[in-house]
PDB file of C-alpha atoms in Angstrom:
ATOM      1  CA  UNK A   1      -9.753  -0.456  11.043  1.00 95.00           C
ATOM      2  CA  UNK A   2      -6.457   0.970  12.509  1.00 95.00           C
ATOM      3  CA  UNK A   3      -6.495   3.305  14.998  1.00 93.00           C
ATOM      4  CA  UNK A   4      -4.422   6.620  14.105  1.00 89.00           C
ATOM      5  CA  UNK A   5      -4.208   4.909  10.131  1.00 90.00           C
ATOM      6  CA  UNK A   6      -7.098   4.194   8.445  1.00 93.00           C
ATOM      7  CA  UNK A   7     -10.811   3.492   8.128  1.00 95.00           C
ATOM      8  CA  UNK A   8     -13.138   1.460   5.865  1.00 96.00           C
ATOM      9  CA  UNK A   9     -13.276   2.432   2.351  1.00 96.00           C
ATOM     10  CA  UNK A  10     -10.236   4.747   2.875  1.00 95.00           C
ATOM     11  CA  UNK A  11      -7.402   5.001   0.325  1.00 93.00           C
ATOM     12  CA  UNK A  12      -4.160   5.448   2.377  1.00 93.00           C
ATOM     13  CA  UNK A  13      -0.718   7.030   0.881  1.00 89.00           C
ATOM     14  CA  UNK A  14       1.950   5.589   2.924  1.00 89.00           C
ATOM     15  CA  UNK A  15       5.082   8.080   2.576  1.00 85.00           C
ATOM     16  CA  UNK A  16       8.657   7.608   3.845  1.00 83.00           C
ATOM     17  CA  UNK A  17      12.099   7.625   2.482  1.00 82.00           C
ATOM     18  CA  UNK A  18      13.376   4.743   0.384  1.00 85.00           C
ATOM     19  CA  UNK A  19      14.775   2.666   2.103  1.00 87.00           C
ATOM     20  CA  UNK A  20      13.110   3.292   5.748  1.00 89.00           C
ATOM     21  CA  UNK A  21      11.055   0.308   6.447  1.00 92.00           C
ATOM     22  CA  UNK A  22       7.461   0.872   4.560  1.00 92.00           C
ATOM     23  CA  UNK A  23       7.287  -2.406   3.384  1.00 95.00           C
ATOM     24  CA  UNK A  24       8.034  -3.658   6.851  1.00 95.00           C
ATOM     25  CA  UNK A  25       5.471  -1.561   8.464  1.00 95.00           C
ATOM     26  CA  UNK A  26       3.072  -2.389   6.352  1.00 96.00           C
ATOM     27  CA  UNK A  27       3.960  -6.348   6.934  1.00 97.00           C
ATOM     28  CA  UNK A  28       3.308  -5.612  10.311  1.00 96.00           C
ATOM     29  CA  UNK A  29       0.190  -3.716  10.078  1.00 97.00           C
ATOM     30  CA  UNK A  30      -1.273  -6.676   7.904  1.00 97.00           C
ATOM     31  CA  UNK A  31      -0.439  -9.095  10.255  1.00 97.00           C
ATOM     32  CA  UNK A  32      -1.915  -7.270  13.401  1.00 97.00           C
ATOM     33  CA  UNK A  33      -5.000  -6.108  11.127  1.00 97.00           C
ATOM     34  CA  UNK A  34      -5.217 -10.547  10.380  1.00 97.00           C
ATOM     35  CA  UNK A  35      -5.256 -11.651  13.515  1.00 97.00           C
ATOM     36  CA  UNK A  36      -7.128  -8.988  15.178  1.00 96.00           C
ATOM     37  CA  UNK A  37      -4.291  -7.715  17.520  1.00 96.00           C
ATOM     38  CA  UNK A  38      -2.771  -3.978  18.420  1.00 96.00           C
ATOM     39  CA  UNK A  39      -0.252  -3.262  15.632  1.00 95.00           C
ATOM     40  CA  UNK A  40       2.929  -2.237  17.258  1.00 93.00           C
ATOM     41  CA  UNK A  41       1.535  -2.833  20.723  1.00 92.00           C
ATOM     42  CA  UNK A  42      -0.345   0.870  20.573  1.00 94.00           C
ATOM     43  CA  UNK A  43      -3.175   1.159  17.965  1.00 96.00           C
ATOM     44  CA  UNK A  44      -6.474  -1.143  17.996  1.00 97.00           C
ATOM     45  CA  UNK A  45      -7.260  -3.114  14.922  1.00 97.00           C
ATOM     46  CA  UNK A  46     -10.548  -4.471  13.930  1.00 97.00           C
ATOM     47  CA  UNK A  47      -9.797  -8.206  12.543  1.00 97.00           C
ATOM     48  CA  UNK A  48     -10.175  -8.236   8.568  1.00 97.00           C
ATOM     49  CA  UNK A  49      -9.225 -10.368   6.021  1.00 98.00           C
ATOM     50  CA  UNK A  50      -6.005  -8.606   4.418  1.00 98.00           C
ATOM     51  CA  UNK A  51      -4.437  -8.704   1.023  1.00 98.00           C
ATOM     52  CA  UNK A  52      -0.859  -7.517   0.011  1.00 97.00           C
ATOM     53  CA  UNK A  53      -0.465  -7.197  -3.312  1.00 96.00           C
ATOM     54  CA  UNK A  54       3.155  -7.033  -3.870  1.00 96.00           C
ATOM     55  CA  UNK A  55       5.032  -5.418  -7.019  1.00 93.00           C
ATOM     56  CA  UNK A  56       8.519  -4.874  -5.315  1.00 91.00           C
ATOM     57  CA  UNK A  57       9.437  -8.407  -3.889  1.00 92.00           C
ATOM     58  CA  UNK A  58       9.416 -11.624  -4.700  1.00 94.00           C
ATOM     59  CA  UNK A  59       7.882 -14.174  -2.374  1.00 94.00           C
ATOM     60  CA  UNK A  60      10.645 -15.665  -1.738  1.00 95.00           C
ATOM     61  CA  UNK A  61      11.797 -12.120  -0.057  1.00 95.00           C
ATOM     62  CA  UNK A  62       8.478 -12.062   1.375  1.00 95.00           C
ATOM     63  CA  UNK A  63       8.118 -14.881   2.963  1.00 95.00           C
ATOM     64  CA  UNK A  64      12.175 -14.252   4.244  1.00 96.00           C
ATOM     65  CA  UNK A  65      11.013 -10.754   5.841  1.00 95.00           C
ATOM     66  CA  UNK A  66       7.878 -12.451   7.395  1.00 96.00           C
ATOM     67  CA  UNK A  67      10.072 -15.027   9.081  1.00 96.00           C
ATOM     68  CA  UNK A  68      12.460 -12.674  10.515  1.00 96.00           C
ATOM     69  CA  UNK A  69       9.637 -10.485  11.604  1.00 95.00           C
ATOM     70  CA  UNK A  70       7.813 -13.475  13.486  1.00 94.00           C
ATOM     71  CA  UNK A  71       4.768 -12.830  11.023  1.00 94.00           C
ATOM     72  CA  UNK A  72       2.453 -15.770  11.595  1.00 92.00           C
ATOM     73  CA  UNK A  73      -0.892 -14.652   9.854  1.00 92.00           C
ATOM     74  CA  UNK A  74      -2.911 -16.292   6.558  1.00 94.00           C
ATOM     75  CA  UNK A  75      -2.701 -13.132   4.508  1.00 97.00           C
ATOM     76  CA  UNK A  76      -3.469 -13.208   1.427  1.00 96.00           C
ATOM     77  CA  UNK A  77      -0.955 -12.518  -1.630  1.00 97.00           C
ATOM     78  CA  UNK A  78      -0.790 -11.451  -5.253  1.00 96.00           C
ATOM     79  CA  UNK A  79       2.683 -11.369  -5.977  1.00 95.00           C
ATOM     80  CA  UNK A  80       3.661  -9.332  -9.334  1.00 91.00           C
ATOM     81  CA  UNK A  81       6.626 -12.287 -10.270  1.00 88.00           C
ATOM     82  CA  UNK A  82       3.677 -14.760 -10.236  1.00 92.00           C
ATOM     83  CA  UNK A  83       1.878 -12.868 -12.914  1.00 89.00           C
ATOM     84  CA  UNK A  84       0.296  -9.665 -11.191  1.00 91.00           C
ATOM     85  CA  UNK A  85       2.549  -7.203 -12.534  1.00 88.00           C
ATOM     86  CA  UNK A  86      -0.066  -4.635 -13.440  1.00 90.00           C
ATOM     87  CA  UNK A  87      -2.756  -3.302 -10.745  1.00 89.00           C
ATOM     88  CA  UNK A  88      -6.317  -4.438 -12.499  1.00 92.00           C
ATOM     89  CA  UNK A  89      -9.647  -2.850 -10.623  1.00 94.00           C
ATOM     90  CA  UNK A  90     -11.166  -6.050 -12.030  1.00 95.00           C
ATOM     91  CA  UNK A  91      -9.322  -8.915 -10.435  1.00 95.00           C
ATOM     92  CA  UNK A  92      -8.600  -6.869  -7.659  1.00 96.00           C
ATOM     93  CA  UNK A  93     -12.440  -7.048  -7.263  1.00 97.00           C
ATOM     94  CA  UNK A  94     -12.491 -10.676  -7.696  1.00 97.00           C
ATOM     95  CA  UNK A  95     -10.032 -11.315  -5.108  1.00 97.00           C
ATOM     96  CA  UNK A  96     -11.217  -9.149  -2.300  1.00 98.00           C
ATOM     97  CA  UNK A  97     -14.879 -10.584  -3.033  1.00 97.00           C
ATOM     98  CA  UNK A  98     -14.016 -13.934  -3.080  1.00 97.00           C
ATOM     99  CA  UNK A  99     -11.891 -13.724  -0.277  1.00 97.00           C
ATOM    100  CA  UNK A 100     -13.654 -11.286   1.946  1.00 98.00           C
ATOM    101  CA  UNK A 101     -10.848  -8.764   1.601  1.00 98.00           C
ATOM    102  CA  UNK A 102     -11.219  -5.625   3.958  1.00 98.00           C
ATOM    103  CA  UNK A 103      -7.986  -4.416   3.843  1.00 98.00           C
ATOM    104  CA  UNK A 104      -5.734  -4.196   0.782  1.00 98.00           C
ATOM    105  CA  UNK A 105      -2.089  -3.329   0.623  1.00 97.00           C
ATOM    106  CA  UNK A 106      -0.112  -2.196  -2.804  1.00 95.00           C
ATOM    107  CA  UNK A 107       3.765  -2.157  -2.368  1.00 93.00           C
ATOM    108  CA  UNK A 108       3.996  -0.230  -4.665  1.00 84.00           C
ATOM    109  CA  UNK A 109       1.419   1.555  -6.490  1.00 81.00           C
ATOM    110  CA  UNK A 110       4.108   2.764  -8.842  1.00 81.00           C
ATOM    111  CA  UNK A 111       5.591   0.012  -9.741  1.00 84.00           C
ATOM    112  CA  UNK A 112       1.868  -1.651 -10.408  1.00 85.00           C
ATOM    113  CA  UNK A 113       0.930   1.182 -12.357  1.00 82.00           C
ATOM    114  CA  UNK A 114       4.278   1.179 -14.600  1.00 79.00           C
ATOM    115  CA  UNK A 115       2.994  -1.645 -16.603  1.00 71.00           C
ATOM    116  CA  UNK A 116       0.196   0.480 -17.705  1.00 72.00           C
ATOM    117  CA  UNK A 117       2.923   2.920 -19.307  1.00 75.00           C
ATOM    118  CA  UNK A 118       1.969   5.501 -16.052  1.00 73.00           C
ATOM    119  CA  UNK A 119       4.971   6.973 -14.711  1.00 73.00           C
ATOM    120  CA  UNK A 120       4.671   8.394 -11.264  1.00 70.00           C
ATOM    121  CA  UNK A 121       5.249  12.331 -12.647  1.00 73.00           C
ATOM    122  CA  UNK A 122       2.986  11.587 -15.000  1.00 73.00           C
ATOM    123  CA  UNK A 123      -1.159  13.689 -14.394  1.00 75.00           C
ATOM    124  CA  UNK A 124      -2.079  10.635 -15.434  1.00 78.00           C
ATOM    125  CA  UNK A 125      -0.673   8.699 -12.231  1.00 77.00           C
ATOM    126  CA  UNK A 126      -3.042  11.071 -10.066  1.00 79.00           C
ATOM    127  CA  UNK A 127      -5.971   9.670 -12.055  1.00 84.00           C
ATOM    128  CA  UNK A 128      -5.271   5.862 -11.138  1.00 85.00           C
ATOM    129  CA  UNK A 129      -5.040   7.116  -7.517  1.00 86.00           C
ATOM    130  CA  UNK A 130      -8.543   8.601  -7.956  1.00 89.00           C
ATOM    131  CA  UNK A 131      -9.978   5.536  -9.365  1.00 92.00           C
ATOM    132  CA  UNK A 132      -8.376   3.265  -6.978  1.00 93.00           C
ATOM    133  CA  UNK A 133      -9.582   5.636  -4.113  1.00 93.00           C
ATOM    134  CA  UNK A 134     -13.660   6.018  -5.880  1.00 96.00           C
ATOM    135  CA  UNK A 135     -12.941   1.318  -5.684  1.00 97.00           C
ATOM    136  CA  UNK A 136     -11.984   1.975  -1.940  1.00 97.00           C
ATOM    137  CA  UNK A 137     -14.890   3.913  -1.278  1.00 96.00           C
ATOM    138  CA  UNK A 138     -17.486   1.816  -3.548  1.00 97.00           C
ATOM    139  CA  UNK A 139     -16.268  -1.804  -1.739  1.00 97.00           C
ATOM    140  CA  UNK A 140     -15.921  -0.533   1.878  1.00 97.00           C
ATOM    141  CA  UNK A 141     -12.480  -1.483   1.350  1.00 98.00           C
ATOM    142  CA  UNK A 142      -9.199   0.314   3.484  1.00 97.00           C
ATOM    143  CA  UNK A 143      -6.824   0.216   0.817  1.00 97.00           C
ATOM    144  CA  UNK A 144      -2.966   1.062   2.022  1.00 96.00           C
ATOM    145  CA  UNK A 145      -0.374   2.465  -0.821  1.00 92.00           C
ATOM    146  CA  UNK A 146       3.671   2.939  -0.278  1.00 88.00           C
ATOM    147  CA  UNK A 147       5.625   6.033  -2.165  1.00 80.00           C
ATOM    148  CA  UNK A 148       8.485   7.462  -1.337  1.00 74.00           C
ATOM    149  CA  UNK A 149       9.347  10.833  -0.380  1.00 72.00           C
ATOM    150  CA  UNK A 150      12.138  13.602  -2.396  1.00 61.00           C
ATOM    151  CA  UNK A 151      15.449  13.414  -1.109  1.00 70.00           C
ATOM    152  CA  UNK A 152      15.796  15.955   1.778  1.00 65.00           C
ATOM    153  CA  UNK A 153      17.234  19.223   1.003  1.00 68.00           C
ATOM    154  CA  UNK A 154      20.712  18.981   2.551  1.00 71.00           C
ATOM    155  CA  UNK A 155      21.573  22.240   2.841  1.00 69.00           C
ATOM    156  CA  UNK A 156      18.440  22.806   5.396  1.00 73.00           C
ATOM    157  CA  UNK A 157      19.143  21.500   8.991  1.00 68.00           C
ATOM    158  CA  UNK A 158      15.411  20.608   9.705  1.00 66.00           C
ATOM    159  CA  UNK A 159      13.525  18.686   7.158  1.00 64.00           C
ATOM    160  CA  UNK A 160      10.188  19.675   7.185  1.00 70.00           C
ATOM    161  CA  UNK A 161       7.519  17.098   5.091  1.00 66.00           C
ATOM    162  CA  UNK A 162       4.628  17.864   3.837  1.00 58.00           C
ATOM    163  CA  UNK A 163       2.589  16.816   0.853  1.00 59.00           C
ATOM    164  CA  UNK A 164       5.173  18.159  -1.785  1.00 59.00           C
ATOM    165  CA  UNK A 165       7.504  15.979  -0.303  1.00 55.00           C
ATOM    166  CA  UNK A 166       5.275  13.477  -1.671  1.00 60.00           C
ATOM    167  CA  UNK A 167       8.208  12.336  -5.305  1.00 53.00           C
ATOM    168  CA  UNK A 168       5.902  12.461  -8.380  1.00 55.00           C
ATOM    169  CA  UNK A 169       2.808  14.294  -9.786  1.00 48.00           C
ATOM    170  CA  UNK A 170       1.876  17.005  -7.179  1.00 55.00           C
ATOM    171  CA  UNK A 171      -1.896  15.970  -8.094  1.00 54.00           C
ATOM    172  CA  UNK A 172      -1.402  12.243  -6.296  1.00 55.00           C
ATOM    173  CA  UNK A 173      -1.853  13.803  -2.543  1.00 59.00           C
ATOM    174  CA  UNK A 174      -5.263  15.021  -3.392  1.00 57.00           C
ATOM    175  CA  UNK A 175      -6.451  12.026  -5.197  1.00 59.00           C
ATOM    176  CA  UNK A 176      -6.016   9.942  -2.057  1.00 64.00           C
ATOM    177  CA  UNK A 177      -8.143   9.840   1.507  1.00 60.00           C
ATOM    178  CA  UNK A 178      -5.002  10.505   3.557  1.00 65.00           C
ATOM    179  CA  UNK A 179      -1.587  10.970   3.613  1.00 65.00           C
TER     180      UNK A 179
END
């Protein structure tokens, strides 16, 4: 669905530093994925309807960062201070059937999964992953997730990431598609 990022049915961990424009990107990536045009003038999208499901902002905040962006796209929204607070399989279902959802953004996983009691170290956090990755799979669905990466070791002069840079449960990495 996006060149270099994802494919149908895929369950995408989106890692980066707090703080370093994940939310942004992924704003961006909806929007291109939307309206059926290159997202960030480089990788080909196939046009899908797109959902964000948002956990971290309130619309207002949304709808702020899609005006300064330029976002102009009918994307759909489930916003967590509208009642969506906790990430359920079953109206997620609902939603991206009724709606012809192929791509689905969570921003962020952890905080949707907090209201379940599931804290991000937690095994348990890895298992949520799997399930939301097995939905993914089962409705053809690319489904797009933001974490955040450890701090960087400051006494190293290169930081090098990899999967363990991944904060949380060392399990989540391999409950996912791709990293």
């Amino acid at each position: 669905i996006v060149d270099e990022c994802g494919v149908s049915g895929a369950c995408v961990l989106l890692a980066a530093d707090k703080g370093s424009g994940k939310t942004s990107l992924m704003y961006g990536m909806a929007a291109a994925i939307q309206n059926g045009e290159s997202f960030m003038g480089q990788l080909s999208t196939q046009k899908r309807n797109v959902l964000i499901w948002q956990a971290d902002e309130s619309r207002d905040n949304l709808i702020n960062k899609f005006n300064t962006m330029g976002v102009e796209a009918d994307i759909h929204l489930l916003m967590a201070d509208e009642g969506f607070s906790d990430l359920d399989l079953t109206i997620l279902s609902q939603v991206v059937l009724e709606h012809k959802i192929g791509v689905v953004f969570l921003d962020s996983v952890t905080t949707l999964l907090r209201g379940k009691g599931i804290r991000m170290n937690d095994p348990e956090f890895a298992d949520a992953l799997y399930e939301l990755n097995h939905w993914s799979s089962e409705n053809g669905v690319l489904t797009i997730i933001s974490c955040h990466l450890r701090k960087p070791d400051e006494s190293k002069k290169v930081r090098e990431v990899s999967s363990d840079s991944i904060v949380g449960s060392g399990l989540q990495s391999a409950a996912v598609s791709d990293i």
